[in-house]
Amino acid sequence: MRSADLEEIRSLPLFRDMAPAHFAELTRGAYHQSFPPQVDLIVEGRPADFLHVITDGAVELFARWNGRETTMAVVRPVSTFILAACINDAPYLMSARTLVPSRVALIPGTDLRSVFARDPAFAQAIVRELAGSYRGVVRHAKNIKLRNSKERLAAFLIAECERNGRSRTFALPYEKRIIASYLGMTPENLSRALKQLREDGVTIDGATVDLADFDRLCAIALPGRLMDR
Amino acid sequence: MRSADLEEIRSLPLFRDMAPAHFAELTRGAYHQSFPPQVDLIVEGRPADFLHVITDGAVELFARWNGRETTMAVVRPVSTFILAACINDAPYLMSARTLVPSRVALIPGTDLRSVFARDPAFAQAIVRELAGSYRGVVRHAKNIKLRNSKERLAAFLIAECERNGRSRTFALPYEKRIIASYLGMTPENLSRALKQLREDGVTIDGATVDLADFDRLCAIALPGRLMDR
DNA sequence: CGAACCCTTGACTCCGCTCAACCACGGTGG
DNA sequence: CCACCGTGGTTGAGCGGAGTCAAGGGTTCG
């Protein structure tokens, strides 16, 4: 693994405070690989062999059942995913695939569990990471169960706007069908919902969005840290 | 706190392996209280002061937004809830209220965090508990997003059946309106869905359920450990 | 240039919600 | 003892949101 990559991973909250020897132990058996788009990194149901750390690109976490599919989250650098399955040595509950060309570090689950049992600082960091992930899914579930599709879309646009430094215009971060699936609707419906939001100052051209009336959107989505962080 | 209660709490996976002195430290500042039904134990948004351990009864975890409400889980003895908020010292994302007369032990969050930083075995247990909770919410979200209401209901009945030792008849564990909310539908709709399932061998009398054709239900719900544990 | 693929649009269907009435049950108080 | 009322559950009618199916346009890429 390149030392620049190591630095980057090392600087993550998850690894920042652990003993240097333990970090070396973790990364010794690790791979760091580049993947083209649309590669399946993880398929749900398989045993959790590796903790994944995305260092570049974007990865979709999704789930399948009975021929249907829904995206649960989109992970961006630099962060980890499917830590819970690794720690519990349990089968993955979600699949993962690259959305764009991406680089991912793979840390063997056995090493992870071994170091985790010996390094208190690392254990603490894992707890924080897990607690954060947990709260993320809770927010997602609340979002799905409490808001209707128009409200979810408005909330999503607000969140994206803030991710881009509250700039009034910005680009959608990935394909609309992914956004639709993440928001729990069909692509057709997302299209219609976007059109419907034109009355609220939202204009769309391809992937670029313009929010003319931020407050109006807020009145629809009523964003708050209990659901939108 | 009564010593029998202490024993019970101590035997939980979360506390089983920690140092005796640390366990004493945790429970020293703890309360153990009885509550009547319909008491709000936690209201979302408040800072997370206490880890809750339910030792008797049943507690509903739910969330509100804009006048709507949805139940996220029902917690039964003996287990803990809202660990994530406590560990992160963050506001609760969910509210909690007793469904029936219940006993709950309250462990101060400051003590929890303090011991957690010093006791590696405890930190490990917390990680396992958190990872388990995380996977629980992921399952819930998948359930909501991938199955329609009839399928969710069938899966719920199957799960309840197995909780009762696969007995063919059993009682619904709590009010139907709670079940409806948990399954992401209205009470009216639950009623209709139950009636609809009569063709599949489900008969309902008040709170008692009879499943004449388990396999038929399975064909609808397609249960699996990736969504129904 | 053709072939995918994504997005959009329209028409239609249907699942699930709303609103309203009604019933069963249990508790209360006259 | 019974009238009254509140609550939870059921049922029905009507509506609307969201999915499905099908077609067409725009882009990208081989």
Tab-separated table of N, CA, C and O in Angstrom, chain B residues 73-143:
chain	number	residue	atom	x	y	z
B	73	ALA	N	-39.326	0.173	17.336
B	73	ALA	CA	-39.027	-1.125	17.926
B	73	ALA	C	-39.796	-1.275	19.229
B	73	ALA	O	-40.257	-0.287	19.800
B	74	VAL	N	-39.957	-2.504	19.653
B	74	VAL	CA	-40.482	-2.774	20.993
B	74	VAL	C	-39.435	-3.589	21.729
B	74	VAL	O	-38.994	-4.630	21.249
B	75	VAL	N	-39.019	-3.082	22.860
B	75	VAL	CA	-37.930	-3.701	23.613
B	75	VAL	C	-38.506	-4.518	24.758
B	75	VAL	O	-39.422	-4.076	25.446
B	76	ARG	N	-37.966	-5.712	24.922
B	76	ARG	CA	-38.458	-6.606	25.973
B	76	ARG	C	-37.322	-6.992	26.889
B	76	ARG	O	-36.149	-6.881	26.537
B	77	PRO	N	-37.651	-7.491	28.092
B	77	PRO	CA	-36.604	-7.847	29.049
B	77	PRO	C	-35.804	-9.046	28.558
B	77	PRO	O	-36.368	-9.876	27.848
B	78	VAL	N	-34.582	-9.275	28.953
B	78	VAL	CA	-33.801	-8.231	29.596
B	78	VAL	C	-32.867	-7.679	28.539
B	78	VAL	O	-32.053	-8.411	28.015
B	79	SER	N	-32.978	-6.420	28.244
B	79	SER	CA	-32.065	-5.853	27.263
B	79	SER	C	-31.939	-4.355	27.480
B	79	SER	O	-32.664	-3.763	28.269
B	80	THR	N	-31.007	-3.776	26.751
B	80	THR	CA	-30.722	-2.353	26.927
B	80	THR	C	-31.245	-1.585	25.730
B	80	THR	O	-31.487	-2.145	24.672
B	81	PHE	N	-31.438	-0.308	25.897
B	81	PHE	CA	-31.729	0.501	24.723
B	81	PHE	C	-31.122	1.887	24.838
B	81	PHE	O	-30.714	2.309	25.893
B	82	ILE	N	-31.060	2.526	23.641
B	82	ILE	CA	-30.421	3.818	23.432
B	82	ILE	C	-28.997	3.882	23.946
B	82	ILE	O	-28.566	4.889	24.475
B	83	LEU	N	-28.278	2.798	23.711
B	83	LEU	CA	-26.860	2.790	24.054
B	83	LEU	C	-26.066	3.761	23.185
B	83	LEU	O	-25.167	4.460	23.664
B	84	ALA	N	-26.431	3.822	21.904
B	84	ALA	CA	-25.648	4.630	20.963
B	84	ALA	C	-25.626	6.101	21.360
B	84	ALA	O	-24.575	6.748	21.357
B	85	ALA	N	-26.780	6.634	21.698
B	85	ALA	CA	-26.834	8.040	22.083
B	85	ALA	C	-25.985	8.294	23.324
B	85	ALA	O	-25.283	9.301	23.425
B	86	CYS	N	-26.049	7.356	24.278
B	86	CYS	CA	-25.287	7.503	25.505
B	86	CYS	C	-23.795	7.535	25.248
B	86	CYS	O	-23.069	8.366	25.784
B	87	ILE	N	-23.342	6.598	24.440
B	87	ILE	CA	-21.921	6.501	24.166
B	87	ILE	C	-21.411	7.756	23.467
B	87	ILE	O	-20.352	8.280	23.773
B	88	ASN	N	-22.193	8.247	22.536
B	88	ASN	CA	-21.784	9.436	21.790
B	88	ASN	C	-22.087	10.724	22.532
B	88	ASN	O	-21.769	11.795	22.052
B	89	ASP	N	-22.742	10.613	23.662
B	89	ASP	CA	-23.161	11.791	24.408
B	89	ASP	C	-23.950	12.733	23.490
B	89	ASP	O	-23.702	13.931	23.450
B	90	ALA	N	-24.850	12.132	22.753
B	90	ALA	CA	-25.601	12.874	21.739
B	90	ALA	C	-27.091	12.832	22.089
B	90	ALA	O	-27.520	12.035	22.918
B	91	PRO	N	-27.881	13.705	21.466
B	91	PRO	CA	-29.323	13.683	21.753
B	91	PRO	C	-29.972	12.382	21.270
B	91	PRO	O	-29.591	11.828	20.244
B	92	TYR	N	-30.957	11.918	22.019
B	92	TYR	CA	-31.729	10.753	21.614
B	92	TYR	C	-32.369	10.981	20.253
B	92	TYR	O	-32.883	12.059	19.980
B	93	LEU	N	-32.357	9.963	19.415
B	93	LEU	CA	-33.056	10.048	18.129
B	93	LEU	C	-34.455	9.464	18.219
B	93	LEU	O	-35.265	9.626	17.315
B	94	MET	N	-34.726	8.745	19.309
B	94	MET	CA	-36.034	8.120	19.454
B	94	MET	C	-36.582	8.412	20.843
B	94	MET	O	-35.820	8.619	21.789
B	95	SER	N	-37.884	8.402	20.953
B	95	SER	CA	-38.523	8.494	22.256
B	95	SER	C	-38.835	7.093	22.743
B	95	SER	O	-38.795	6.135	21.978
B	96	ALA	N	-39.133	6.975	24.020
B	96	ALA	CA	-39.472	5.663	24.579
B	96	ALA	C	-40.591	5.821	25.580
B	96	ALA	O	-40.641	6.801	26.320
B	97	ARG	N	-41.517	4.870	25.560
B	97	ARG	CA	-42.562	4.867	26.580
B	97	ARG	C	-42.932	3.442	26.942
B	97	ARG	O	-42.800	2.531	26.117
B	98	THR	N	-43.386	3.279	28.161
B	98	THR	CA	-43.793	1.952	28.609
B	98	THR	C	-45.113	1.577	27.951
B	98	THR	O	-46.006	2.402	27.796
B	99	LEU	N	-45.227	0.313	27.575
B	99	LEU	CA	-46.487	-0.178	27.014
B	99	LEU	C	-47.333	-0.830	28.102
B	99	LEU	O	-48.560	-0.791	28.057
B	100	VAL	N	-46.653	-1.461	29.037
B	100	VAL	CA	-47.301	-2.136	30.159
B	100	VAL	C	-46.506	-1.728	31.411
B	100	VAL	O	-45.469	-1.082	31.285
B	101	PRO	N	-46.966	-2.099	32.582
B	101	PRO	CA	-46.156	-1.800	33.775
B	101	PRO	C	-44.763	-2.398	33.608
B	101	PRO	O	-44.641	-3.563	33.238
B	102	SER	N	-43.750	-1.609	33.862
B	102	SER	CA	-42.387	-2.034	33.526
B	102	SER	C	-41.392	-1.589	34.590
B	102	SER	O	-41.624	-0.622	35.317
B	103	ARG	N	-40.306	-2.311	34.652
B	103	ARG	CA	-39.194	-1.909	35.515
B	103	ARG	C	-37.991	-1.609	34.638
B	103	ARG	O	-37.669	-2.373	33.721
B	104	VAL	N	-37.351	-0.498	34.928
B	104	VAL	CA	-36.236	-0.056	34.105
B	104	VAL	C	-35.105	0.419	35.003
B	104	VAL	O	-35.337	1.185	35.944
B	105	ALA	N	-33.911	-0.065	34.712
B	105	ALA	CA	-32.735	0.429	35.420
B	105	ALA	C	-32.101	1.550	34.605
B	105	ALA	O	-31.994	1.445	33.381
B	106	LEU	N	-31.725	2.612	35.284
B	106	LEU	CA	-31.149	3.782	34.611
B	106	LEU	C	-29.707	3.939	35.066
B	106	LEU	O	-29.443	4.142	36.256
B	107	ILE	N	-28.790	3.834	34.106
B	107	ILE	CA	-27.372	3.943	34.424
B	107	ILE	C	-26.843	5.249	33.856
B	107	ILE	O	-26.932	5.475	32.641
B	108	PRO	N	-26.308	6.095	34.708
B	108	PRO	CA	-25.857	7.418	34.251
B	108	PRO	C	-24.856	7.318	33.105
B	108	PRO	O	-23.907	6.533	33.168
B	109	GLY	N	-25.068	8.132	32.086
B	109	GLY	CA	-24.225	8.106	30.905
B	109	GLY	C	-22.782	8.470	31.207
B	109	GLY	O	-21.857	7.926	30.591
B	110	THR	N	-22.571	9.372	32.151
B	110	THR	CA	-21.197	9.772	32.481
B	110	THR	C	-20.428	8.580	33.050
B	110	THR	O	-19.287	8.326	32.661
B	111	ASP	N	-21.072	7.844	33.972
B	111	ASP	CA	-20.427	6.638	34.508
B	111	ASP	C	-20.145	5.653	33.384
B	111	ASP	O	-19.066	5.067	33.288
B	112	LEU	N	-21.130	5.477	32.518
B	112	LEU	CA	-20.986	4.538	31.416
B	112	LEU	C	-19.757	4.866	30.577
B	112	LEU	O	-18.913	4.016	30.310
B	113	ARG	N	-19.652	6.125	30.192
B	113	ARG	CA	-18.528	6.531	29.338
B	113	ARG	C	-17.205	6.416	30.084
B	113	ARG	O	-16.186	6.031	29.518
B	114	SER	N	-17.241	6.736	31.350
B	114	SER	CA	-16.015	6.659	32.131
B	114	SER	C	-15.508	5.213	32.247
B	114	SER	O	-14.339	4.925	31.998
B	115	VAL	N	-16.393	4.311	32.591
B	115	VAL	CA	-15.987	2.910	32.726
B	115	VAL	C	-15.613	2.329	31.369
B	115	VAL	O	-14.633	1.598	31.236
B	116	PHE	N	-16.391	2.692	30.395
B	116	PHE	CA	-16.140	2.191	29.044
B	116	PHE	C	-14.736	2.531	28.569
B	116	PHE	O	-14.098	1.764	27.849
B	117	ALA	N	-14.217	3.675	29.007
B	117	ALA	CA	-12.885	4.091	28.580
B	117	ALA	C	-11.796	3.295	29.290
B	117	ALA	O	-10.664	3.245	28.822
B	118	ARG	N	-12.155	2.659	30.424
B	118	ARG	CA	-11.130	1.986	31.215
B	118	ARG	C	-11.207	0.467	31.162
B	118	ARG	O	-10.237	-0.212	31.467
B	119	ASP	N	-12.372	-0.071	30.805
B	119	ASP	CA	-12.564	-1.518	30.883
B	119	ASP	C	-12.656	-2.131	29.487
B	119	ASP	O	-13.685	-2.032	28.825
B	120	PRO	N	-11.594	-2.753	29.031
B	120	PRO	CA	-11.569	-3.290	27.661
B	120	PRO	C	-12.662	-4.329	27.421
B	120	PRO	O	-13.290	-4.332	26.356
B	121	ALA	N	-12.900	-5.171	28.402
B	121	ALA	CA	-13.935	-6.202	28.221
B	121	ALA	C	-15.294	-5.538	28.030
B	121	ALA	O	-16.110	-5.980	27.206
B	122	PHE	N	-15.529	-4.494	28.776
B	122	PHE	CA	-16.797	-3.773	28.657
B	122	PHE	C	-16.902	-3.106	27.284
B	122	PHE	O	-17.951	-3.160	26.631
B	123	ALA	N	-15.805	-2.499	26.860
B	123	ALA	CA	-15.800	-1.855	25.551
B	123	ALA	C	-16.127	-2.871	24.466
B	123	ALA	O	-16.916	-2.601	23.544
B	124	GLN	N	-15.557	-4.054	24.602
B	124	GLN	CA	-15.842	-5.109	23.625
B	124	GLN	C	-17.310	-5.494	23.625
B	124	GLN	O	-17.932	-5.658	22.571
B	125	ALA	N	-17.864	-5.612	24.838
B	125	ALA	CA	-19.271	-5.978	24.945
B	125	ALA	C	-20.154	-4.895	24.318
B	125	ALA	O	-21.144	-5.186	23.643
B	126	ILE	N	-19.780	-3.661	24.555
B	126	ILE	CA	-20.539	-2.555	23.983
B	126	ILE	C	-20.506	-2.633	22.459
B	126	ILE	O	-21.518	-2.438	21.783
B	127	VAL	N	-19.343	-2.929	21.928
B	127	VAL	CA	-19.224	-3.051	20.477
B	127	VAL	C	-20.165	-4.125	19.952
B	127	VAL	O	-20.885	-3.925	18.970
B	128	ARG	N	-20.179	-5.257	20.620
B	128	ARG	CA	-21.059	-6.325	20.164
B	128	ARG	C	-22.525	-5.907	20.229
B	128	ARG	O	-23.306	-6.152	19.303
B	129	GLU	N	-22.875	-5.277	21.317
B	129	GLU	CA	-24.260	-4.830	21.489
B	129	GLU	C	-24.637	-3.815	20.397
B	129	GLU	O	-25.687	-3.920	19.760
B	130	LEU	N	-23.739	-2.864	20.177
B	130	LEU	CA	-24.010	-1.835	19.170
B	130	LEU	C	-24.114	-2.441	17.784
B	130	LEU	O	-25.004	-2.098	17.004
B	131	ALA	N	-23.185	-3.341	17.486
B	131	ALA	CA	-23.208	-3.963	16.165
B	131	ALA	C	-24.521	-4.710	15.975
B	131	ALA	O	-25.134	-4.664	14.904
B	132	GLY	N	-24.982	-5.361	17.045
B	132	GLY	CA	-26.252	-6.058	16.976
B	132	GLY	C	-27.415	-5.105	16.739
B	132	GLY	O	-28.285	-5.350	15.895
B	133	SER	N	-27.434	-4.001	17.458
B	133	SER	CA	-28.492	-3.015	17.286
B	133	SER	C	-28.473	-2.458	15.878
B	133	SER	O	-29.525	-2.305	15.238
B	134	TYR	N	-27.294	-2.152	15.415
B	134	TYR	CA	-27.145	-1.629	14.058
B	134	TYR	C	-27.772	-2.583	13.054
B	134	TYR	O	-28.592	-2.187	12.221
B	135	ARG	N	-27.424	-3.842	13.192
B	135	ARG	CA	-27.965	-4.811	12.254
B	135	ARG	C	-29.476	-4.926	12.395
B	135	ARG	O	-30.186	-5.150	11.409
B	136	GLY	N	-29.963	-4.720	13.591
B	136	GLY	CA	-31.412	-4.722	13.781
B	136	GLY	C	-32.110	-3.618	13.003
B	136	GLY	O	-33.113	-3.855	12.326
B	137	VAL	N	-31.577	-2.415	13.070
B	137	VAL	CA	-32.212	-1.306	12.349
B	137	VAL	C	-32.078	-1.491	10.854
B	137	VAL	O	-32.997	-1.162	10.102
B	138	VAL	N	-30.942	-2.015	10.426
B	138	VAL	CA	-30.780	-2.265	8.994
B	138	VAL	C	-31.870	-3.225	8.525
B	138	VAL	O	-32.516	-3.003	7.493
B	139	ARG	N	-32.095	-4.272	9.313
B	139	ARG	CA	-33.161	-5.212	8.947
B	139	ARG	C	-34.505	-4.515	8.874
B	139	ARG	O	-35.290	-4.746	7.955
B	140	HIS	N	-34.767	-3.665	9.844
B	140	HIS	CA	-36.047	-2.955	9.854
B	140	HIS	C	-36.192	-2.095	8.602
B	140	HIS	O	-37.231	-2.104	7.937
B	141	ALA	N	-35.151	-1.384	8.268
B	141	ALA	CA	-35.205	-0.512	7.089
B	141	ALA	C	-35.398	-1.348	5.815
B	141	ALA	O	-36.204	-0.998	4.943
B	142	LYS	N	-34.687	-2.446	5.721
B	142	LYS	CA	-34.851	-3.312	4.555
B	142	LYS	C	-36.287	-3.812	4.474
B	142	LYS	O	-36.914	-3.803	3.402
B	143	ASN	N	-36.806	-4.231	5.600
B	143	ASN	CA	-38.170	-4.730	5.677
B	143	ASN	C	-39.161	-3.703	5.124
B	143	ASN	O	-40.009	-4.013	4.291
